[in-house]
Coordinates of C-alpha atoms in Angstrom, one line a residue:
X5 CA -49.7 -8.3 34.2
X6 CA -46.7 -10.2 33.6
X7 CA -43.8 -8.2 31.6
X8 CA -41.6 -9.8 29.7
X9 CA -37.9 -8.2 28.3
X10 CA -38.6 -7.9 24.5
X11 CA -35.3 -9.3 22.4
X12 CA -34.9 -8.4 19.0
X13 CA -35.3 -11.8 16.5
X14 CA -31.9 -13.3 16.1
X15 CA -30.9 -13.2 12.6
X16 CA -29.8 -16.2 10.7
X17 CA -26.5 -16.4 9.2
X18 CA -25.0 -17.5 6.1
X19 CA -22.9 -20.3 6.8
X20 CA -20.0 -21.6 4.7
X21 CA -21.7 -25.3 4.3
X22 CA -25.3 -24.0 3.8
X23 CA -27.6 -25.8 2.3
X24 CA -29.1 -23.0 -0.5
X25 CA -30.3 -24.2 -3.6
X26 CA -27.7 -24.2 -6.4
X27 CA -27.5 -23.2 -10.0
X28 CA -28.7 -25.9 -12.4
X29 CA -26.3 -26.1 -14.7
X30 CA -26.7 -28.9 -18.1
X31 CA -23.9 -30.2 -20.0
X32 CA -23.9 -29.7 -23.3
X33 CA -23.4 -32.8 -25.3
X34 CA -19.3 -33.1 -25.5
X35 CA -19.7 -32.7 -21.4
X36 CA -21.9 -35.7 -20.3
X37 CA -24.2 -35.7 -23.8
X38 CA -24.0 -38.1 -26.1
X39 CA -20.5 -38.4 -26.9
X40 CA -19.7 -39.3 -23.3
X41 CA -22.4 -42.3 -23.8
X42 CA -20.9 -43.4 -27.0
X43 CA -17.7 -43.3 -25.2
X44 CA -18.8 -45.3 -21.9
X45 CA -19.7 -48.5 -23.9
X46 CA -16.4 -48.6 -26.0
X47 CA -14.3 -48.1 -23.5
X48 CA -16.5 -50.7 -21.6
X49 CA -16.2 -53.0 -24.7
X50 CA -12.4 -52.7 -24.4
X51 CA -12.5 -53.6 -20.7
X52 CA -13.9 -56.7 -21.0
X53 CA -17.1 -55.6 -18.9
X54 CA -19.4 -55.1 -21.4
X55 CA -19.9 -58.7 -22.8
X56 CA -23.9 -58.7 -21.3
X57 CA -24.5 -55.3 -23.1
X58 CA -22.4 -56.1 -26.0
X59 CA -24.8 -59.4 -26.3
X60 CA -27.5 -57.6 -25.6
X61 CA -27.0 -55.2 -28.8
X62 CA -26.6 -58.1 -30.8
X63 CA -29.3 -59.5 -29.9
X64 CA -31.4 -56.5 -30.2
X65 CA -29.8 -56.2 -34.1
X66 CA -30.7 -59.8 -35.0
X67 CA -28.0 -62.0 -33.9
X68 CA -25.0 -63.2 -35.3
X69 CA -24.8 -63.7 -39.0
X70 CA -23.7 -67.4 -39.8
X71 CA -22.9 -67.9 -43.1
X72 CA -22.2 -71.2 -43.4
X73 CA -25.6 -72.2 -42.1
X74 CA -28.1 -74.4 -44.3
X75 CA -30.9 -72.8 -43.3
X76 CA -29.8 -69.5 -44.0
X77 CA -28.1 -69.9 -47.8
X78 CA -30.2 -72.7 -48.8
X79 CA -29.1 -75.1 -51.5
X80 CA -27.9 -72.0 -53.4
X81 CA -25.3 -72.1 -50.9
X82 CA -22.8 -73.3 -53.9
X83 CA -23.3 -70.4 -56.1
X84 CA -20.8 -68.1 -53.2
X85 CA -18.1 -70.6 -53.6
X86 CA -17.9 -71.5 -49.8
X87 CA -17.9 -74.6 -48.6
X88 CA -19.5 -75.7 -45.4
X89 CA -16.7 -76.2 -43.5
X90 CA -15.6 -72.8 -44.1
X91 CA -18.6 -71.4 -42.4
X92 CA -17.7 -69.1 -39.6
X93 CA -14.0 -67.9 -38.3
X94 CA -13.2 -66.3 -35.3
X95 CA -11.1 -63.7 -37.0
X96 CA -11.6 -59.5 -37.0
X97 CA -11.7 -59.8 -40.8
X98 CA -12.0 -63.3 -41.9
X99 CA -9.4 -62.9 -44.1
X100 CA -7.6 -66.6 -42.6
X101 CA -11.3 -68.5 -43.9
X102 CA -10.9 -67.7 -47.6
X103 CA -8.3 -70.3 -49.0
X104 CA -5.1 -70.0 -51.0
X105 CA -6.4 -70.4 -54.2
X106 CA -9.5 -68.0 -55.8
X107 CA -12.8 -69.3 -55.5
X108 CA -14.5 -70.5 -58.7
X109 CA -16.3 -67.6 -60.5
X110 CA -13.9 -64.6 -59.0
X111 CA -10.6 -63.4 -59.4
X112 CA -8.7 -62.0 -55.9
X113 CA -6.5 -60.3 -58.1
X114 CA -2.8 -60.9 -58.2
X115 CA -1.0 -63.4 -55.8
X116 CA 0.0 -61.0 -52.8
X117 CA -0.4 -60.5 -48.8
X118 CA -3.3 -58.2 -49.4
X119 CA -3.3 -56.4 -46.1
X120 CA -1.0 -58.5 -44.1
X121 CA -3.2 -58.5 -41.1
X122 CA -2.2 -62.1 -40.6
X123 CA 1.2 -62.2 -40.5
X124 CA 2.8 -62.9 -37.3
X125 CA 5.2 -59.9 -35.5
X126 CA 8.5 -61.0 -34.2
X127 CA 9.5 -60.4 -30.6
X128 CA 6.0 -60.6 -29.0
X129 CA 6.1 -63.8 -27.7
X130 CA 5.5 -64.3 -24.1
X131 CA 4.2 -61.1 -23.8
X132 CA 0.9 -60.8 -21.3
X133 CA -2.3 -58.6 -22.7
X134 CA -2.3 -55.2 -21.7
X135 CA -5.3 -54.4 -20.2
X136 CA -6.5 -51.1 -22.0
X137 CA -6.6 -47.6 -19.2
X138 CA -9.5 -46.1 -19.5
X139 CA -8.3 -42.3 -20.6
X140 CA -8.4 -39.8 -17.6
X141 CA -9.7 -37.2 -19.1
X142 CA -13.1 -37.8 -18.9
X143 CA -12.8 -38.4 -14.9
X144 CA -11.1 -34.8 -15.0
X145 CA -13.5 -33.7 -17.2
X146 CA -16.5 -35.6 -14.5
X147 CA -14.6 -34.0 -11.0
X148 CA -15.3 -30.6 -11.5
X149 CA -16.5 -27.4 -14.1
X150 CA -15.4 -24.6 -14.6
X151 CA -17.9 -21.6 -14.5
X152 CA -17.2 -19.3 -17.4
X153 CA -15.4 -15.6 -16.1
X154 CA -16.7 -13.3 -15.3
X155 CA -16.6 -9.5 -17.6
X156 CA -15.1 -6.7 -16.0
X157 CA -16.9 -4.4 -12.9
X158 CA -17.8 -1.2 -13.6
X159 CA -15.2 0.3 -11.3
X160 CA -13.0 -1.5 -14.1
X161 CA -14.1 -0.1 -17.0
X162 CA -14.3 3.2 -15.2
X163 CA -10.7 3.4 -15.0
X164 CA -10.1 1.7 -18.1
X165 CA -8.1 4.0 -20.1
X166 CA -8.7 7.0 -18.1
X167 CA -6.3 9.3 -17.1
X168 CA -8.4 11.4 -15.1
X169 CA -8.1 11.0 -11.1
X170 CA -11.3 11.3 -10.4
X171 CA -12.5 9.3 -12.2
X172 CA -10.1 7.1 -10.0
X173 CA -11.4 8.1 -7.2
X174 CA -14.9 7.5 -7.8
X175 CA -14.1 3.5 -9.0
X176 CA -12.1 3.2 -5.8
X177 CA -8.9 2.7 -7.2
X178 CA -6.7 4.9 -4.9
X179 CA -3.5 3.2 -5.7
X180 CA -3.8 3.8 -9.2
X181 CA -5.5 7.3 -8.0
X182 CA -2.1 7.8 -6.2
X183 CA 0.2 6.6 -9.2
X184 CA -1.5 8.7 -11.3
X185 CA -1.2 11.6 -9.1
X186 CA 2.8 11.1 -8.8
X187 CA 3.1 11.2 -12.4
X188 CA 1.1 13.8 -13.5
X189 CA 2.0 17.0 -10.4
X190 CA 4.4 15.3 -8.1
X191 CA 1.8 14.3 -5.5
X192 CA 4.1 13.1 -2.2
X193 CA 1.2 13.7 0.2
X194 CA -2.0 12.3 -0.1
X195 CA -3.4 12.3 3.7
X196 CA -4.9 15.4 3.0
X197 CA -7.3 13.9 0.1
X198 CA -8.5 11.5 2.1
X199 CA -12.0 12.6 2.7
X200 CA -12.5 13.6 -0.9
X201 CA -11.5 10.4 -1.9
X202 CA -14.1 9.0 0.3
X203 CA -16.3 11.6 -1.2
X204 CA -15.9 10.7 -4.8
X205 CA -16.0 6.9 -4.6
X206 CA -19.5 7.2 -2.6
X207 CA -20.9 9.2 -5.0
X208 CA -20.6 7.3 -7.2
X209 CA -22.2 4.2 -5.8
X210 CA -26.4 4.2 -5.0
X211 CA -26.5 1.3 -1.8
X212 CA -29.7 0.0 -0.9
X213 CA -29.8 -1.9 2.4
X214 CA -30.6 -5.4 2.3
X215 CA -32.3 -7.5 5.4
X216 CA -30.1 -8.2 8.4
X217 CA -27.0 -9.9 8.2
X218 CA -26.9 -9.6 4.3
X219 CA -24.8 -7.3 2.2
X220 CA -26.1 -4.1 0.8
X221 CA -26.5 -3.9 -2.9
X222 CA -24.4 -1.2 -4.5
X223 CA -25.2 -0.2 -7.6
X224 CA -22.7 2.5 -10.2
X225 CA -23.8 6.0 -11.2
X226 CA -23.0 7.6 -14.4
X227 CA -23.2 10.7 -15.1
X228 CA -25.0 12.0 -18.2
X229 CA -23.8 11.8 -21.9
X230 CA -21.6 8.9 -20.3
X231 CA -23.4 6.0 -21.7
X232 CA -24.6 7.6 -24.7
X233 CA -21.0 8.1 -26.1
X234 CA -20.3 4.0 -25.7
X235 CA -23.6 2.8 -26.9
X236 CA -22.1 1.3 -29.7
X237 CA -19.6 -0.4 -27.3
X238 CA -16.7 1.8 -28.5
X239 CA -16.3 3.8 -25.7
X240 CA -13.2 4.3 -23.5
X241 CA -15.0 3.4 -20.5
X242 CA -17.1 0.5 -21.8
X243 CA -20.8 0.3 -21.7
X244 CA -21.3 1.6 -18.4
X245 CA -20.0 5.0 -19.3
X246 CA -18.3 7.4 -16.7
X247 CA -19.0 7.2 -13.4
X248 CA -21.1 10.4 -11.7
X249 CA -18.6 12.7 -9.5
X250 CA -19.9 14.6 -6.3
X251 CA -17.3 16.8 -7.1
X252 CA -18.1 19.8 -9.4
X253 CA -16.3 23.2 -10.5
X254 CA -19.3 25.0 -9.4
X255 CA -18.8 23.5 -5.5
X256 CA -15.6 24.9 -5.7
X257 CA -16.1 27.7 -6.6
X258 CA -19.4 28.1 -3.7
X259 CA -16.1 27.1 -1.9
X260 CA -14.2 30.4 -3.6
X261 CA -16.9 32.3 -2.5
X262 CA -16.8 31.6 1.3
X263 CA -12.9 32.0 1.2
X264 CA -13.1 35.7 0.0
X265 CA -16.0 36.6 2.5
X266 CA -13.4 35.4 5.1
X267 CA -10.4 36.9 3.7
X268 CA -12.3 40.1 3.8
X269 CA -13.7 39.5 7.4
X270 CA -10.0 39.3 8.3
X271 CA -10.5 35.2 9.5
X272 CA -6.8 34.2 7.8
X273 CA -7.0 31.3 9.2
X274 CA -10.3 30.0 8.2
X275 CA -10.0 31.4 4.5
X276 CA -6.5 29.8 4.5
X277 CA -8.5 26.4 4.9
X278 CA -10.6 27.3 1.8
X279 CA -8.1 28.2 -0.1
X280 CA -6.0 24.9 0.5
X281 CA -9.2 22.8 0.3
X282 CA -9.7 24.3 -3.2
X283 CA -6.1 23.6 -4.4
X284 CA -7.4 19.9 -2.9
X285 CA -10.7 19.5 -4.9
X286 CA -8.7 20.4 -8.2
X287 CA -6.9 17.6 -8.1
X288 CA -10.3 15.5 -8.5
X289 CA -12.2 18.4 -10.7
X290 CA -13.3 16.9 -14.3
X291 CA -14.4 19.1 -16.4
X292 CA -16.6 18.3 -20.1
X293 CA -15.2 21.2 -22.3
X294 CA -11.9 23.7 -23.3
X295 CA -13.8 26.3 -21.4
X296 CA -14.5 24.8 -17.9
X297 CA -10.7 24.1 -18.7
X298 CA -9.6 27.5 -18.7
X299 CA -11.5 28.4 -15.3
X300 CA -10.2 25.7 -13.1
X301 CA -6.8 26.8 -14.3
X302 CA -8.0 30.1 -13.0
X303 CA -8.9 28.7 -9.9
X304 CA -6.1 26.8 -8.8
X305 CA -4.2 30.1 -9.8
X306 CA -6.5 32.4 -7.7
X307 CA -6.2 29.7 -4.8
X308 CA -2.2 29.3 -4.7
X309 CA -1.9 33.6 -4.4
X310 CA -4.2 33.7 -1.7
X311 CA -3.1 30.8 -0.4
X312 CA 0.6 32.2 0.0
X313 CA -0.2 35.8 0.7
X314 CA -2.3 34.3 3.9
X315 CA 0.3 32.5 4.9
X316 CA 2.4 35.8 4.6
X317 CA 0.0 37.5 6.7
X318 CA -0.2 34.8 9.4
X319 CA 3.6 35.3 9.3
X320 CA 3.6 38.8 10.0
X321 CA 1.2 38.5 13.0
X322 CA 3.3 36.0 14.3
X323 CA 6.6 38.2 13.9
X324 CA 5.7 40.7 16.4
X325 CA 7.9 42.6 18.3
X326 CA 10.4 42.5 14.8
X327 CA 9.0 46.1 13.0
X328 CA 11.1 45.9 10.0
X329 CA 10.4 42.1 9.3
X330 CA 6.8 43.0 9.8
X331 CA 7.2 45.7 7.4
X332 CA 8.6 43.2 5.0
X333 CA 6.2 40.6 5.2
X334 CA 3.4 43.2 4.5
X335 CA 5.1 44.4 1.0
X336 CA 5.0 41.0 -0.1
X337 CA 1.7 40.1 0.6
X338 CA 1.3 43.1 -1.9
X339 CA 2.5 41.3 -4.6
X340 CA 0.3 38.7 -4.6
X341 CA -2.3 38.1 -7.9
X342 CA -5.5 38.4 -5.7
X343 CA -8.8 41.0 -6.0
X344 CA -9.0 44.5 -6.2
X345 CA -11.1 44.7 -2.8
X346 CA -8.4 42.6 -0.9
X347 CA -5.5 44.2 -2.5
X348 CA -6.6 47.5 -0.9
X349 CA -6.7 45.8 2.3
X350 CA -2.7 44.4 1.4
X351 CA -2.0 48.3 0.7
X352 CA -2.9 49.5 3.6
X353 CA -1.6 47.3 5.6
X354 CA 1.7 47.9 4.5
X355 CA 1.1 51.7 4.3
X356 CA 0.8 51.9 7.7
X357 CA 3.4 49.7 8.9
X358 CA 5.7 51.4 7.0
X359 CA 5.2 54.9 7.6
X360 CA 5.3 53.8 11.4
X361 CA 8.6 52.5 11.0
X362 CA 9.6 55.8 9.7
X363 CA 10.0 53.8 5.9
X364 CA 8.3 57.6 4.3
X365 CA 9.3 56.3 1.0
X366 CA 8.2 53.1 0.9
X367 CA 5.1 54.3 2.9
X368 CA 4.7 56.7 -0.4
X369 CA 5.0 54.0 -2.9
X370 CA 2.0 52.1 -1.4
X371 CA -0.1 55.2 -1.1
X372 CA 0.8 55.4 -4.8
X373 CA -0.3 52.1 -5.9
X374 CA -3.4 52.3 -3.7
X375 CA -5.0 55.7 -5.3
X376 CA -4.5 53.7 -8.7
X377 CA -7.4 51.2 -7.5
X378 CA -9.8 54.3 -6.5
X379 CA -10.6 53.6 -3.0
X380 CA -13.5 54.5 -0.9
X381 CA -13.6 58.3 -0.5
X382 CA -11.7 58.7 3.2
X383 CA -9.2 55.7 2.0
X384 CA -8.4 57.8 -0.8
X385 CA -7.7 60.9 1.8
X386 CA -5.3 59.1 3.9
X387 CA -3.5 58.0 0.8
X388 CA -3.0 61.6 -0.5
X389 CA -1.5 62.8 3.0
X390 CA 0.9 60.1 3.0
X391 CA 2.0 60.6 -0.6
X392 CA 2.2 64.4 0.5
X393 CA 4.4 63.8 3.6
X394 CA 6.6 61.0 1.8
X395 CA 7.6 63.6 -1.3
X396 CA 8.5 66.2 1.5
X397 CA 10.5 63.2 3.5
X398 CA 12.0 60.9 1.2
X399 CA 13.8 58.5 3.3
X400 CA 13.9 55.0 4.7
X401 CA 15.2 54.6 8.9
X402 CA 15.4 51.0 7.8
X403 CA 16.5 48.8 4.7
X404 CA 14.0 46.0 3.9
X405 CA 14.7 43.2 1.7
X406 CA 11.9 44.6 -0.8
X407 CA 12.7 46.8 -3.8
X408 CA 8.9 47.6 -5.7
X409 CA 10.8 48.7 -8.9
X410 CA 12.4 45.3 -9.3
X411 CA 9.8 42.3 -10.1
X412 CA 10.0 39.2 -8.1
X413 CA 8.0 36.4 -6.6
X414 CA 7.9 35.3 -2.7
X415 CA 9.7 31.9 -2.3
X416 CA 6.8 29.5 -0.4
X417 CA 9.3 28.4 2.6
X418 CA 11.8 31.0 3.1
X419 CA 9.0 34.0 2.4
X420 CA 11.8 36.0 0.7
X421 CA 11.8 37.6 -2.7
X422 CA 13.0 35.8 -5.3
X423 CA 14.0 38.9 -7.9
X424 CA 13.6 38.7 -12.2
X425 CA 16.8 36.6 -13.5
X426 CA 17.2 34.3 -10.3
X427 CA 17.0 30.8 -10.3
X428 CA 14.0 29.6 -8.8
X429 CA 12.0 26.0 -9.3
X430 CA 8.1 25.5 -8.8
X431 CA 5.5 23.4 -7.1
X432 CA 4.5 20.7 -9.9
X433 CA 1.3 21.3 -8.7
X434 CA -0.4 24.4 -7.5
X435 CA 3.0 26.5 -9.6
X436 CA 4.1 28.2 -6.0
X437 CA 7.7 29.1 -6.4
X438 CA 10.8 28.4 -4.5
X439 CA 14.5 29.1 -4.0
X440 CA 16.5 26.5 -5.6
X441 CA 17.3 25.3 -1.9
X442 CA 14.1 23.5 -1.6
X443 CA 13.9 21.6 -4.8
X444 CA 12.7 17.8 -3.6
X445 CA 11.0 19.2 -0.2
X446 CA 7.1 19.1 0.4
X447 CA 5.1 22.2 -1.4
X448 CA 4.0 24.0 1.9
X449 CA 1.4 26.2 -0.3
X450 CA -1.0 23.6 -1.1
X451 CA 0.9 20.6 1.3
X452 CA 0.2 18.1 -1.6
X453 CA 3.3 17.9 -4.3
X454 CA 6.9 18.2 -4.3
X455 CA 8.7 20.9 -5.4
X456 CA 10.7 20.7 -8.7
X457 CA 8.8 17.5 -9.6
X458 CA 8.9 17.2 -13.5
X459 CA 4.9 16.2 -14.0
X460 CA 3.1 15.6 -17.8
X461 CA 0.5 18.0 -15.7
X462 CA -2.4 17.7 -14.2
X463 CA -5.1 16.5 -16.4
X464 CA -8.9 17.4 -16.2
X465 CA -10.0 16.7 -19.4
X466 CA -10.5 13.6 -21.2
X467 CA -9.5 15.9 -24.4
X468 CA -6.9 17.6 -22.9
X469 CA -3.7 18.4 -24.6
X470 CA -0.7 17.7 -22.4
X471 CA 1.8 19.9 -21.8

């Protein structure tokens, strides 16, 4: 048996001087038609070229008309009042065979030039014929044409008047996706959308391999109600409709879910990353009504509080062997907006810390707060003691930069509070707050905008109202 090494069939390419069959295109009749005939034998009959097919018309019409011949008038020849040496002039209009005075029988009206073809111009002598040039517009016209343009793609009409990014996104504009962006939150960072990007504008294409060493076909989604709305042609997006998003508010908030089961797990660091990633995906998020509105407003809120009371957790873990700043660290991540169920978790944390660092009426004031969310029965227990102990030992070994009877929010960078009446500037984006020190620096809550940016607001909704 004799093996031989199978090879795979080598496949043919495309080459730029191929011979494919071409499109068959006909001229109508001002390209090539009739007109262009007509044309071909004046121009020819101005040349000179054309005497054979000039005689050859005439012949094929009956000759030339002589009208001084016998044959032709007869003896009646009389009754015209020509003679028969005045048969036949080479003139255009004969007007040099008719003689001076009127012919017997008519009347040529009064005694004038008539049409003064025959008088002679002055200053023409010794001029040379001009030979006539053939006009080159027809040669133009004859060296190429001009295929009519082509209507816009879909990815064009997608982001025809939109002013929704991922609707950007999914037509793979992400120039305009990152202009947009800028305006609208401040955007400054856009590494970190890259794969959603990605994400969008391949979801919104349906690619169907073609044979080897030929392009795929690609062919646009929309999503539903998107074509119905332009049927009539009057849509905003044209008669494709809007393009089909892989990106949902109900994915996100699947992606909610995960981030609290890992926030209660204690895995910061891994519901830090689904927190941010949320914060992302909102950027992208369209939604089809006022009340899908409201709750990815919700969302981006509920991910920026987790978002920075992680990071003030991680903070506190990494500040060990400094108690007090510890201590501090924990009060604030109490005063984040997040869940019941974590909050607890914030409270006790900062219980503790503080009633080892001797804080007793600090310690107290958590205790406090945490009985108000009815805890689990033995939580509950510990609280009590520790309220108990802190009204028989109201003191503080150290001072903390915290005050619980004064409002204030957590600046994003310096994690310090910023108390009620301060001046303070926001994320354009996910709303974090800052010290004034850090307007134009990069948003480190949701590493996407910058802060103090002065954006029209993100919009979601192509019936939005802007702010």
């Amino acid at each position: 048996i004799n093996a031989e090494y199978g090879r795979q069939p080598v496949p043919v390419l495309r080459l730029p001087d191929d011979n494919w069959p071409l499109l068959t295109v006909s001229k109508g009749y001002f390209k090539g038609g009739g007109l262009d005939e007509t044309s071909k034998f004046a121009t020819a009959a101005l040349d000179g070229d054309g005497d054979d097919d000039l005689a050859a018309a005439e012949s094929a019409w009956g000759g030339e008309l002589h009208i001084g011949d016998d044959e032709l008038l007869g003896d009646d020849s009389g009754a015209l009042g020509i003679d028969d040496g005045d048969a036949v002039v080479d003139g255009g209009w004969g007007i040099e065979a008719l003689d001076d005075e009127p012919v017997d029988g008519g009347d040529l009206g009064d005694e004038g030039n008539g049409w003064d073809a025959g008088d002679e111009l002055d200053g023409l002598e010794g001029l040379d014929d001009i030979d006539v040039v053939e006009s080159s517009s027809k040669s133009k016209a004859e060296a190429y044409w001009v295929p009519p343009q082509a209507g816009p793609s879909h990815e064009q009409q997608w982001t025809r008047n939109s002013s929704l990014a991922g609707e950007h996104a999914a037509a793979g504009s992400f120039d305009s996706l990152a202009q947009l962006l800028h305006a609208q939150v401040g955007a400054v960072q856009f590494e970190p959308l890259r794969a959603l990007y990605l994400r969008q504008f391949v979801g919104a294409h349906a690619t169907l391999p073609g044979l080897p060493s030929t392009p795929a076909l690609v062919s646009p989604s929309t999503r539903a109600g998107g074509a119905d709305e332009s049927a009539t042609g009057g849509g905003k997006r044209g008669r494709w409709g809007a393009p089909k998003l892989s990106l949902s508010l109900g994915a996100l908030i699947d992606r909610l879910k995960l981030a609290y089961k890992a926030t209660t797990g204690g895995k910061f660091g891994e519901a830090l990353a689904h927190f941010q990633a949320i914060l992302h995906g909102a950027l992208l998020l369209v939604v089809n009504d006022n009340t899908e509105l409201s709750e990815a407003r919700e969302l981006i809120t509920l991910a920026r509080e987790y978002s920075l009371g992680l990071q003030l957790e991680l903070a506190r873990k990494a500040a060990a062997g400094d108690a007090p700043r510890q201590c501090e660290l924990a009060a604030y991540f109490t005063n984040c907006a997040i869940q019941s169920i974590h909050l607890q978790l914030a409270l006790r944390s900062a219980m503790t810390s503080c009633y080892k660092l001797k804080n007793y009426t600090d310690a107290g004031a958590f205790a406090r707060r945490l009985l108000e969310l009815n805890p689990k029965p033995e939580v509950a227990t510990q609280a009590r003691k520790v309220v108990k102990f802190a009204d028989s030992n109201a003191s503080n070994a150290h001072e903390l930069r915290y005050d619980h009877r004064n409002p204030f929010v957590v600046c994003g960078r310096s994690h310090t509070p910023i108390y009620k009446g301060s001046d303070y500037v926001k994320c354009g984006h996910c709303g974090a707050s800052y010290q004034t020190e850090h307007k134009g620096s990069l948003c480190v809550v949701c590493n996407i905008a910058q802060i103090g940016a002065d954006g029209m607001g993100l919009q979601l909704w192509e019936n939005q109202q802007r702010k």
